[in-house]
Amino acid sequence: ISPITYKSNEWNKSENQVDFDTALSGIKNSDCDGLSFVLTDNDPYICIDVDKLSDLESEKIANVLNDFNATYKEMSVSKNGLHIFAKGNISKSINNQNEHIEIYKSNKCIAMKGNSIDEQKEIVDMSEMIKKYYDKYAPREIERTKPFQYKAF
């Protein structure tokens, strides 16, 4: 819900987005119990969204937490997911449902409750690790070639 319009539509329009302090003061009039962070092309942030933690092996979860130990992480509103915020860059957002990992760079609204999972409060540059995860979980590009055409005799 925009703290300007108090409506949930058009959240991705820049005129409906505000800084943290304005959003925090606007929450009192919105009947909401949390904030959302909107990723845009104009910021350096990436969000890695790990879904369905209850379905994942504990070793995989531990590896993700270890790999992104230096940056801000919080439990999702559902408490069955993890949001990792870091600075970095990717060519486009991905949504890998098979591996329960999404990596977003823009045009995404992330609901937040401040359920930090550790003492790390800063969002830091994790470009190398983001690239590693992107390369691992992004769909592979398929090279398309022109089909061979047969000529009549």
Coordinates of C-alpha atoms in Angstrom, one line a residue:
I1 CA 0.0 0.0 0.0
S2 CA 1.4 3.3 -1.0
P3 CA 1.8 5.7 2.0
I4 CA 0.8 8.5 -0.4
T5 CA -2.4 7.0 -1.9
Y6 CA -3.2 4.3 0.7
K7 CA -4.0 1.9 -2.2
S8 CA -2.2 -1.2 -3.3
N9 CA -2.4 -0.7 -7.0
E10 CA 0.4 1.0 -9.0
W11 CA 3.0 0.3 -6.4
N12 CA 5.6 0.2 -9.2
K13 CA 5.1 3.8 -10.2
S14 CA 7.8 6.1 -8.9
E15 CA 5.4 8.8 -7.8
N16 CA 3.9 6.2 -5.3
Q17 CA 7.3 5.3 -3.7
V18 CA 8.8 7.2 -0.8
D19 CA 11.9 7.0 1.5
F20 CA 11.9 4.8 4.6
D21 CA 11.1 7.6 7.1
T22 CA 8.0 8.7 5.1
A23 CA 6.9 5.1 4.7
L24 CA 7.3 4.5 8.4
S25 CA 5.2 7.5 9.3
G26 CA 2.6 6.6 6.7
I27 CA 2.1 3.1 8.0
K28 CA 0.2 4.5 11.0
N29 CA -2.6 5.6 8.6
S30 CA -2.7 2.5 6.4
D31 CA -3.9 -0.3 8.7
C32 CA -0.8 -2.3 7.6
D33 CA 1.6 -4.1 9.9
G34 CA 4.7 -3.9 7.8
L35 CA 6.6 -2.2 5.0
S36 CA 7.5 -3.3 1.5
F37 CA 10.7 -2.6 -0.3
V38 CA 10.4 -1.9 -4.0
L39 CA 13.4 -2.9 -6.2
T40 CA 14.0 -0.5 -9.1
D41 CA 16.5 -0.1 -12.0
N42 CA 17.7 3.0 -10.1
D43 CA 19.1 1.3 -7.1
P44 CA 22.0 -1.1 -6.5
Y45 CA 19.9 -3.7 -4.6
I46 CA 19.2 -7.4 -5.4
C47 CA 16.8 -9.6 -3.4
I48 CA 17.3 -13.3 -3.3
D49 CA 14.1 -15.0 -2.3
V50 CA 14.4 -18.5 -1.0
D51 CA 10.9 -20.1 -0.8
K52 CA 9.5 -23.2 1.0
L53 CA 12.3 -23.6 3.5
S54 CA 10.4 -26.5 5.0
D55 CA 10.8 -28.4 1.7
L56 CA 14.6 -27.8 1.4
E57 CA 17.5 -29.8 2.8
S58 CA 19.0 -28.1 5.9
E59 CA 22.4 -28.3 4.3
K60 CA 21.2 -26.2 1.3
I61 CA 19.7 -23.6 3.7
A62 CA 23.0 -23.5 5.8
N63 CA 25.0 -23.0 2.6
V64 CA 22.9 -20.1 1.5
L65 CA 23.1 -18.5 4.9
N66 CA 26.8 -19.0 5.0
D67 CA 27.3 -17.6 1.5
F68 CA 25.4 -14.4 2.3
N69 CA 26.5 -14.1 5.9
A70 CA 27.8 -10.6 5.5
T71 CA 24.6 -8.9 4.3
Y72 CA 21.0 -8.3 5.6
K73 CA 18.7 -11.3 5.7
E74 CA 15.2 -11.7 7.1
M75 CA 12.5 -14.3 7.3
S76 CA 9.6 -13.8 4.9
V77 CA 6.2 -12.8 6.2
S78 CA 5.0 -16.4 5.7
K79 CA 8.0 -17.5 7.9
N80 CA 8.6 -20.3 5.4
G81 CA 11.0 -18.2 3.2
L82 CA 14.1 -16.1 3.4
H83 CA 14.8 -12.7 1.8
I84 CA 18.5 -11.8 1.3
F85 CA 19.3 -8.2 0.4
A86 CA 22.6 -7.4 -1.2
K87 CA 24.1 -4.9 -3.6
G88 CA 25.1 -6.2 -7.0
N89 CA 23.8 -6.6 -10.5
I90 CA 22.2 -9.2 -12.7
S91 CA 21.0 -9.1 -16.3
K92 CA 17.4 -9.9 -15.5
S93 CA 15.3 -11.2 -12.6
I94 CA 14.8 -15.0 -12.4
N95 CA 12.2 -17.3 -10.8
N96 CA 13.5 -20.9 -10.5
Q97 CA 10.5 -22.7 -9.0
N98 CA 12.2 -26.1 -9.1
E99 CA 15.0 -24.9 -6.8
H100 CA 12.7 -22.5 -4.8
I101 CA 15.0 -19.6 -5.5
E102 CA 14.1 -16.3 -7.1
I103 CA 16.6 -13.5 -7.7
Y104 CA 15.1 -10.0 -8.3
K105 CA 16.7 -6.8 -9.5
S106 CA 13.8 -4.5 -10.4
N107 CA 10.0 -4.1 -10.6
K108 CA 9.4 -6.3 -7.5
C109 CA 7.7 -5.4 -4.3
I110 CA 9.1 -7.3 -1.3
A111 CA 7.0 -7.5 1.9
M112 CA 9.1 -7.0 5.0
K113 CA 8.5 -7.3 8.7
G114 CA 12.0 -6.7 10.0
N115 CA 12.3 -10.4 11.1
S116 CA 16.1 -10.3 10.8
I117 CA 17.7 -13.7 11.3
D118 CA 21.0 -12.5 12.6
E119 CA 22.8 -9.3 13.8
Q120 CA 23.7 -8.2 10.3
K121 CA 21.8 -4.9 9.6
E122 CA 23.8 -3.6 6.6
I123 CA 23.1 -4.4 3.0
V124 CA 26.6 -4.9 1.4
D125 CA 28.0 -5.6 -2.0
M126 CA 27.9 -9.3 -2.7
S127 CA 28.5 -9.1 -6.5
E128 CA 30.6 -12.2 -6.7
M129 CA 28.3 -14.4 -4.7
I130 CA 25.2 -13.1 -6.6
K131 CA 26.9 -14.0 -9.9
K132 CA 27.6 -17.5 -8.6
Y133 CA 23.9 -18.0 -7.6
Y134 CA 22.7 -16.4 -10.8
D135 CA 24.9 -18.6 -12.9
K136 CA 23.7 -21.7 -11.0
Y137 CA 19.9 -21.0 -10.9
A138 CA 19.2 -18.9 -14.0
P139 CA 17.6 -20.8 -16.9
R140 CA 20.0 -21.6 -19.7
E141 CA 19.7 -19.7 -22.9
I142 CA 18.9 -22.0 -25.8
E143 CA 20.6 -21.2 -29.1
R144 CA 18.0 -21.3 -31.8
T145 CA 19.1 -22.0 -35.3
K146 CA 17.2 -21.7 -38.6
P147 CA 15.7 -25.1 -39.5
F148 CA 17.3 -26.9 -42.4
Q149 CA 15.1 -26.6 -45.6
Y150 CA 14.9 -29.4 -48.1
K151 CA 14.8 -28.6 -51.8
A152 CA 12.5 -30.4 -54.2
F153 CA 14.2 -32.5 -56.9

